[in-house]
mmCIF file of C-alpha atoms in Angstrom:
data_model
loop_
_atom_site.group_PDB
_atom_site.id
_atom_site.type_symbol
_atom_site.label_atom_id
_atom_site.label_comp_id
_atom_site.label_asym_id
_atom_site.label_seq_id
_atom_site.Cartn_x
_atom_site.Cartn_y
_atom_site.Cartn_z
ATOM 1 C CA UNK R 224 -21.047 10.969 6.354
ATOM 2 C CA UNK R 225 -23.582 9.946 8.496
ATOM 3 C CA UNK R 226 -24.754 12.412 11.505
ATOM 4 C CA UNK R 227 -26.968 11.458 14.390
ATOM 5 C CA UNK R 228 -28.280 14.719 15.925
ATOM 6 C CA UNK R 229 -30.442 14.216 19.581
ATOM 7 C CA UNK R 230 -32.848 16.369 20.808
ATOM 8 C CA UNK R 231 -35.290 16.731 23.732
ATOM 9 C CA UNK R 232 -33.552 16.518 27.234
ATOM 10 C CA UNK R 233 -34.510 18.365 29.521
ATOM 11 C CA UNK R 234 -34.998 18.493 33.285
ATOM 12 C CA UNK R 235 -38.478 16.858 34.475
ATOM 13 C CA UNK R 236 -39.771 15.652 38.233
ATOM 14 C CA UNK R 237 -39.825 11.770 38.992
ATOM 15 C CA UNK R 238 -43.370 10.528 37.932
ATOM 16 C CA UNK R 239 -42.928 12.579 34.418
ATOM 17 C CA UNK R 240 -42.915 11.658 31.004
ATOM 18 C CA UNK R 241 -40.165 13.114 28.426
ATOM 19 C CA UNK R 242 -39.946 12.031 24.373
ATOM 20 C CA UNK R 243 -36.569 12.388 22.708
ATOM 21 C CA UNK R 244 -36.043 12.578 19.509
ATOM 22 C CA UNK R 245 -32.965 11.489 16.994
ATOM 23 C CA UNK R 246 -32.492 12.764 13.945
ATOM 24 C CA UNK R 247 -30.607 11.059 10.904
ATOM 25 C CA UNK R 248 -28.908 13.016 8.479
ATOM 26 C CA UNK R 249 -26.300 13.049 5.620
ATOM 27 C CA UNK R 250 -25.658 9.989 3.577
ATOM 28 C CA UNK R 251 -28.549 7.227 4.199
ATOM 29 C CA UNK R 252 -28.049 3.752 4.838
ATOM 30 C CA UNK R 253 -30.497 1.001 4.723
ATOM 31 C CA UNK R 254 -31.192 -1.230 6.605
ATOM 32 C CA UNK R 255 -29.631 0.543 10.095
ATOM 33 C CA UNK R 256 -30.749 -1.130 13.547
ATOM 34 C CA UNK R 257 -30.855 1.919 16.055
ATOM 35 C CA UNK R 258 -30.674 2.090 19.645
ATOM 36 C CA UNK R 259 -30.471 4.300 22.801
ATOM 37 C CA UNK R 260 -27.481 4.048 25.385
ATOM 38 C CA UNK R 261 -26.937 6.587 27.986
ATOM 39 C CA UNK R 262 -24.466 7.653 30.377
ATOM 40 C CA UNK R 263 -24.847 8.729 34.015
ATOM 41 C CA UNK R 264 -21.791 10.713 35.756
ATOM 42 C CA UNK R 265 -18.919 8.253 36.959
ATOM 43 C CA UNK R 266 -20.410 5.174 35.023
ATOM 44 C CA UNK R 267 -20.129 3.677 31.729
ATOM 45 C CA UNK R 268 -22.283 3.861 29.039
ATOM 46 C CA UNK R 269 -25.213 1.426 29.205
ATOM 47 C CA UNK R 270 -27.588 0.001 26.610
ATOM 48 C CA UNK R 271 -31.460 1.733 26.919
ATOM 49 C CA UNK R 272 -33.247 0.408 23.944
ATOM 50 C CA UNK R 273 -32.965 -0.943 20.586
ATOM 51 C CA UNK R 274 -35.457 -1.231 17.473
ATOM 52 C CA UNK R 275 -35.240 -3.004 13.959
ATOM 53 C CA UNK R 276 -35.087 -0.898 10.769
ATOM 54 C CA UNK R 277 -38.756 -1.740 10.134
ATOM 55 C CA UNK R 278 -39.653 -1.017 13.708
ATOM 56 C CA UNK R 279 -41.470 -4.419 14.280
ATOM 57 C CA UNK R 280 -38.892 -5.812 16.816
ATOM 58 C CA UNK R 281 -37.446 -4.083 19.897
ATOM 59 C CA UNK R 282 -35.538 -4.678 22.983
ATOM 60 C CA UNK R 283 -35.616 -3.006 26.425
ATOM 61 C CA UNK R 284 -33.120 -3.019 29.053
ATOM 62 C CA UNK R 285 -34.416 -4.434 32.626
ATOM 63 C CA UNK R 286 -34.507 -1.124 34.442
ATOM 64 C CA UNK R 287 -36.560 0.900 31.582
ATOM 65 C CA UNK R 288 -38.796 -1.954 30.447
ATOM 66 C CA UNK R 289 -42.541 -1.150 30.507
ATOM 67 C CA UNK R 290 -41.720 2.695 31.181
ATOM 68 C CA UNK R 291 -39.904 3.533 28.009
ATOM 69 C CA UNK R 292 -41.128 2.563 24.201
ATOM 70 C CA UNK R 293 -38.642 2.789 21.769
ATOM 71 C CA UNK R 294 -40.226 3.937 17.585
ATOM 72 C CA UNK R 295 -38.863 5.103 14.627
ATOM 73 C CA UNK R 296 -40.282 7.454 11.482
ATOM 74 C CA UNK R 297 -38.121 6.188 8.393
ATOM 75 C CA UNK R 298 -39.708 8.798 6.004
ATOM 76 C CA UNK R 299 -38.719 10.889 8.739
ATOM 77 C CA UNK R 300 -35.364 9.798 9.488
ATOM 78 C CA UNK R 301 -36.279 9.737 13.160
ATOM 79 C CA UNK R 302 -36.231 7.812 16.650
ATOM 80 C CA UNK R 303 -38.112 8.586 19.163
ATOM 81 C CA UNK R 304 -37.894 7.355 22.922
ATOM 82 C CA UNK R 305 -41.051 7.580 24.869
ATOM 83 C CA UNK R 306 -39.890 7.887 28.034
ATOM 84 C CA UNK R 307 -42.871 7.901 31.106
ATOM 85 C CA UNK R 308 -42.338 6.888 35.014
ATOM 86 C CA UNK R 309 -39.293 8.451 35.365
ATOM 87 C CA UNK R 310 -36.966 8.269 38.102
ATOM 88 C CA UNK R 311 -34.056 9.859 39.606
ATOM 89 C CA UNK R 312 -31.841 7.452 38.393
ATOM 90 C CA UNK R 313 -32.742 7.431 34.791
ATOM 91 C CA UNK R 314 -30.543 10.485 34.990
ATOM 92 C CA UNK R 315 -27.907 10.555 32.286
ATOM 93 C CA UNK R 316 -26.815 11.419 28.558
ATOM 94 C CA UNK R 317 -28.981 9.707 26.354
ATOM 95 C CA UNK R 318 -26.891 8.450 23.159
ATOM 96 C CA UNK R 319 -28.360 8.090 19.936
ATOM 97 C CA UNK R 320 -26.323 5.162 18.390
ATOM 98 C CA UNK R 321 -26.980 3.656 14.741
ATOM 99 C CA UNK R 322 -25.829 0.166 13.523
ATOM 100 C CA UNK R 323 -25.464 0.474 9.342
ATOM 101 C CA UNK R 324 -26.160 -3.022 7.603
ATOM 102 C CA UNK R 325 -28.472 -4.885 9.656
ATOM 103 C CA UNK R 326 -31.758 -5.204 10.247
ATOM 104 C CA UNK R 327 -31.748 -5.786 13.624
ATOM 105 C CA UNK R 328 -29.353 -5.857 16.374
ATOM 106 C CA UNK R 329 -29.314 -7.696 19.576
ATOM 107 C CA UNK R 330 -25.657 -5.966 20.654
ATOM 108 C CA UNK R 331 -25.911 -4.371 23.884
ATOM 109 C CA UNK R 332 -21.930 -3.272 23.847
ATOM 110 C CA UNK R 333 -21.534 0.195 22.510
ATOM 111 C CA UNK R 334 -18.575 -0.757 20.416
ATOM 112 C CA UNK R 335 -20.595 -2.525 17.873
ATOM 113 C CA UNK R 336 -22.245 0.375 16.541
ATOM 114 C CA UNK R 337 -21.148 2.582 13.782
ATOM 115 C CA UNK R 338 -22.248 5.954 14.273
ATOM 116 C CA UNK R 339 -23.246 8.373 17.720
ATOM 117 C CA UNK R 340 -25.242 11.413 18.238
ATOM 118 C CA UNK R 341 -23.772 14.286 20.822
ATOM 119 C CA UNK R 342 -25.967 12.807 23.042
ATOM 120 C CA UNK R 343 -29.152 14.882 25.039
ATOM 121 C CA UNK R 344 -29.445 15.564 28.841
ATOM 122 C CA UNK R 345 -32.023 14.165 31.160
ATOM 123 C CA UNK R 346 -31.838 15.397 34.431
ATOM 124 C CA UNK R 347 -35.054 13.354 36.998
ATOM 125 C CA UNK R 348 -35.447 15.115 40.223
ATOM 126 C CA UNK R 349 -36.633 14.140 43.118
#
């Protein structure tokens, strides 16, 4: 058993800067692509980020690219999501989501990944 556990949400002003953090435990897998999704109120959950298991390649969503910065601690069993600029309507859940067997995964579509964290609120105000 694999568990995903997100932590780091919190409320912050537009303009601020907020890191999250996702911690892998239980059963390892190598390689695991990991990503970020996250969820705003009424809509469906949407693709953030996503990062290889060596953390050399990474992909960024339109709307966050060049404000968030997607890393990862392997002896750590962590991912991290830099996330600076922010704005109102980066509101949401932020998902932790892993992808077991691959290095890398281009997969935007939440169904493709294996396991899912509880997920971490980030509330931008105004």
């Amino acid at each position: 058993q694999v568990q995903l556990v997100e932590s780091g949400g919190t409320l912050v002003q537009a303009g601020g800067s907020l890191r999250l953090s996702c911690a892998v435990s239980g059963r390892t897998f190598s390689p695991a692509a990991m990503s970020w999704f996250r969820q705003a109120p009424g809509k469906e959950r949407e693709f953030v980020t996503s990062i290889s298991h060596s953390g050399d390649i990474a992909g960024y969503a339109d709307s966050v690219r060049g404000r968030f910065t997607i890393s990862r601690d392997n002896a750590k069993n962590t991912v991290y999501l830099q996330m600076n600029s922010l704005k109102p309507e980066d509101t949401a859940v932020y998902y932790c989501a892993a992808k077991s067997g691959v290095y890398y995964s281009r997969s935007r579509s939440p169904n493709d990944y294996d396991y899912w964290g509880q997920g971490t609120q980030v509330t931008v105000s105004s």
